[in-house]
Amino acid sequence: MMAEFAALSEPVEVHFLWRPQLADVKDEMVLEAAINGRADALVTHNVDDFASAAHFGLRIVTPAEFLEGLRG
């Protein structure tokens, strides 16, 4: 399953570093990839950790919420 996911993925060049934005510095590179990749949503179990990033226009959703949106 991960091989299929990787095949659908696109590399993202980081043009801008947005640090610091989050309380957990380990999450910063995930946020930067989402912003630089112009993601519509950031899918994570740690929704609270990324709440302060909502001002970038990203929807911060759990995996279950994301899958429900695909079904919807």
JSON list of C-alpha atoms in Angstrom, two decimals:
[
{"chain": "A", "resi": 1, "resn": "MET", "atom": "CA", "xyz": [0.00, 0.00, 0.00]},
{"chain": "A", "resi": 2, "resn": "MET", "atom": "CA", "xyz": [2.83, 2.43, 0.77]},
{"chain": "A", "resi": 3, "resn": "ALA", "atom": "CA", "xyz": [4.42, 1.75, -2.62]},
{"chain": "A", "resi": 4, "resn": "GLU", "atom": "CA", "xyz": [1.21, 2.81, -4.33]},
{"chain": "A", "resi": 5, "resn": "PHE", "atom": "CA", "xyz": [1.03, 5.92, -2.16]},
{"chain": "A", "resi": 6, "resn": "ALA", "atom": "CA", "xyz": [4.64, 6.80, -2.99]},
{"chain": "A", "resi": 7, "resn": "ALA", "atom": "CA", "xyz": [3.94, 6.32, -6.71]},
{"chain": "A", "resi": 8, "resn": "LEU", "atom": "CA", "xyz": [1.20, 8.97, -6.50]},
{"chain": "A", "resi": 9, "resn": "SER", "atom": "CA", "xyz": [3.34, 11.41, -4.52]},
{"chain": "A", "resi": 10, "resn": "GLU", "atom": "CA", "xyz": [5.15, 14.40, -5.97]},
{"chain": "A", "resi": 11, "resn": "PRO", "atom": "CA", "xyz": [8.46, 15.77, -4.69]},
{"chain": "A", "resi": 12, "resn": "VAL", "atom": "CA", "xyz": [8.23, 19.26, -3.18]},
{"chain": "A", "resi": 13, "resn": "GLU", "atom": "CA", "xyz": [11.00, 21.81, -3.43]},
{"chain": "A", "resi": 14, "resn": "VAL", "atom": "CA", "xyz": [11.22, 23.99, -0.37]},
{"chain": "A", "resi": 15, "resn": "HIS", "atom": "CA", "xyz": [11.43, 27.60, -1.53]},
{"chain": "A", "resi": 16, "resn": "PHE", "atom": "CA", "xyz": [10.63, 29.26, 1.79]},
{"chain": "A", "resi": 17, "resn": "LEU", "atom": "CA", "xyz": [11.28, 28.25, 5.37]},
{"chain": "A", "resi": 18, "resn": "TRP", "atom": "CA", "xyz": [8.39, 29.26, 7.60]},
{"chain": "A", "resi": 19, "resn": "ARG", "atom": "CA", "xyz": [9.98, 28.42, 10.94]},
{"chain": "A", "resi": 20, "resn": "PRO", "atom": "CA", "xyz": [9.08, 28.85, 13.71]},
{"chain": "A", "resi": 21, "resn": "GLN", "atom": "CA", "xyz": [5.33, 28.37, 13.42]},
{"chain": "A", "resi": 22, "resn": "LEU", "atom": "CA", "xyz": [4.53, 25.39, 15.64]},
{"chain": "A", "resi": 23, "resn": "ALA", "atom": "CA", "xyz": [5.13, 24.45, 19.24]},
{"chain": "A", "resi": 24, "resn": "ASP", "atom": "CA", "xyz": [6.73, 21.12, 18.26]},
{"chain": "A", "resi": 25, "resn": "VAL", "atom": "CA", "xyz": [9.82, 21.77, 16.13]},
{"chain": "A", "resi": 26, "resn": "LYS", "atom": "CA", "xyz": [9.62, 18.20, 14.79]},
{"chain": "A", "resi": 27, "resn": "ASP", "atom": "CA", "xyz": [6.42, 19.17, 12.94]},
{"chain": "A", "resi": 28, "resn": "GLU", "atom": "CA", "xyz": [7.94, 22.16, 11.15]},
{"chain": "A", "resi": 29, "resn": "MET", "atom": "CA", "xyz": [9.23, 20.23, 8.12]},
{"chain": "A", "resi": 30, "resn": "VAL", "atom": "CA", "xyz": [5.80, 18.66, 7.61]},
{"chain": "A", "resi": 31, "resn": "LEU", "atom": "CA", "xyz": [4.17, 22.09, 7.62]},
{"chain": "A", "resi": 32, "resn": "GLU", "atom": "CA", "xyz": [6.80, 23.50, 5.25]},
{"chain": "A", "resi": 33, "resn": "ALA", "atom": "CA", "xyz": [6.28, 20.64, 2.78]},
{"chain": "A", "resi": 34, "resn": "ALA", "atom": "CA", "xyz": [2.51, 21.20, 2.87]},
{"chain": "A", "resi": 35, "resn": "ILE", "atom": "CA", "xyz": [2.82, 24.96, 2.35]},
{"chain": "A", "resi": 36, "resn": "ASN", "atom": "CA", "xyz": [5.48, 24.76, -0.38]},
{"chain": "A", "resi": 37, "resn": "GLY", "atom": "CA", "xyz": [3.58, 21.93, -2.06]},
{"chain": "A", "resi": 38, "resn": "ARG", "atom": "CA", "xyz": [0.39, 24.01, -2.03]},
{"chain": "A", "resi": 39, "resn": "ALA", "atom": "CA", "xyz": [-1.51, 21.27, -0.25]},
{"chain": "A", "resi": 40, "resn": "ASP", "atom": "CA", "xyz": [-5.25, 21.61, 0.24]},
{"chain": "A", "resi": 41, "resn": "ALA", "atom": "CA", "xyz": [-5.11, 19.71, 3.50]},
{"chain": "A", "resi": 42, "resn": "LEU", "atom": "CA", "xyz": [-2.68, 18.39, 6.05]},
{"chain": "A", "resi": 43, "resn": "VAL", "atom": "CA", "xyz": [-3.72, 14.96, 7.28]},
{"chain": "A", "resi": 44, "resn": "THR", "atom": "CA", "xyz": [-2.53, 14.10, 10.77]},
{"chain": "A", "resi": 45, "resn": "HIS", "atom": "CA", "xyz": [-3.50, 12.47, 14.03]},
{"chain": "A", "resi": 46, "resn": "ASN", "atom": "CA", "xyz": [-1.95, 15.53, 15.74]},
{"chain": "A", "resi": 47, "resn": "VAL", "atom": "CA", "xyz": [-4.58, 18.08, 14.74]},
{"chain": "A", "resi": 48, "resn": "ASP", "atom": "CA", "xyz": [-3.98, 20.16, 17.86]},
{"chain": "A", "resi": 49, "resn": "ASP", "atom": "CA", "xyz": [-0.26, 20.44, 17.08]},
{"chain": "A", "resi": 50, "resn": "PHE", "atom": "CA", "xyz": [-1.03, 22.04, 13.71]},
{"chain": "A", "resi": 51, "resn": "ALA", "atom": "CA", "xyz": [-3.97, 24.24, 14.75]},
{"chain": "A", "resi": 52, "resn": "SER", "atom": "CA", "xyz": [-1.84, 27.39, 14.66]},
{"chain": "A", "resi": 53, "resn": "ALA", "atom": "CA", "xyz": [-1.06, 26.71, 10.97]},
{"chain": "A", "resi": 54, "resn": "ALA", "atom": "CA", "xyz": [-4.65, 27.16, 9.82]},
{"chain": "A", "resi": 55, "resn": "HIS", "atom": "CA", "xyz": [-3.90, 30.77, 8.83]},
{"chain": "A", "resi": 56, "resn": "PHE", "atom": "CA", "xyz": [-1.98, 29.34, 5.84]},
{"chain": "A", "resi": 57, "resn": "GLY", "atom": "CA", "xyz": [-5.30, 28.19, 4.39]},
{"chain": "A", "resi": 58, "resn": "LEU", "atom": "CA", "xyz": [-4.64, 24.52, 5.06]},
{"chain": "A", "resi": 59, "resn": "ARG", "atom": "CA", "xyz": [-7.41, 22.29, 6.28]},
{"chain": "A", "resi": 60, "resn": "ILE", "atom": "CA", "xyz": [-6.01, 20.34, 9.22]},
{"chain": "A", "resi": 61, "resn": "VAL", "atom": "CA", "xyz": [-7.87, 17.01, 9.35]},
{"chain": "A", "resi": 62, "resn": "THR", "atom": "CA", "xyz": [-7.56, 13.55, 10.84]},
{"chain": "A", "resi": 63, "resn": "PRO", "atom": "CA", "xyz": [-7.13, 10.56, 8.53]},
{"chain": "A", "resi": 64, "resn": "ALA", "atom": "CA", "xyz": [-10.75, 9.55, 9.26]},
{"chain": "A", "resi": 65, "resn": "GLU", "atom": "CA", "xyz": [-12.04, 13.01, 8.32]},
{"chain": "A", "resi": 66, "resn": "PHE", "atom": "CA", "xyz": [-9.98, 12.96, 5.14]},
{"chain": "A", "resi": 67, "resn": "LEU", "atom": "CA", "xyz": [-11.30, 9.54, 4.08]},
{"chain": "A", "resi": 68, "resn": "GLU", "atom": "CA", "xyz": [-14.85, 10.59, 4.90]},
{"chain": "A", "resi": 69, "resn": "GLY", "atom": "CA", "xyz": [-14.38, 13.60, 2.60]},
{"chain": "A", "resi": 70, "resn": "LEU", "atom": "CA", "xyz": [-13.30, 11.27, -0.21]},
{"chain": "A", "resi": 71, "resn": "ARG", "atom": "CA", "xyz": [-16.42, 9.18, 0.25]},
{"chain": "A", "resi": 72, "resn": "GLY", "atom": "CA", "xyz": [-18.69, 12.21, 0.53]}
]
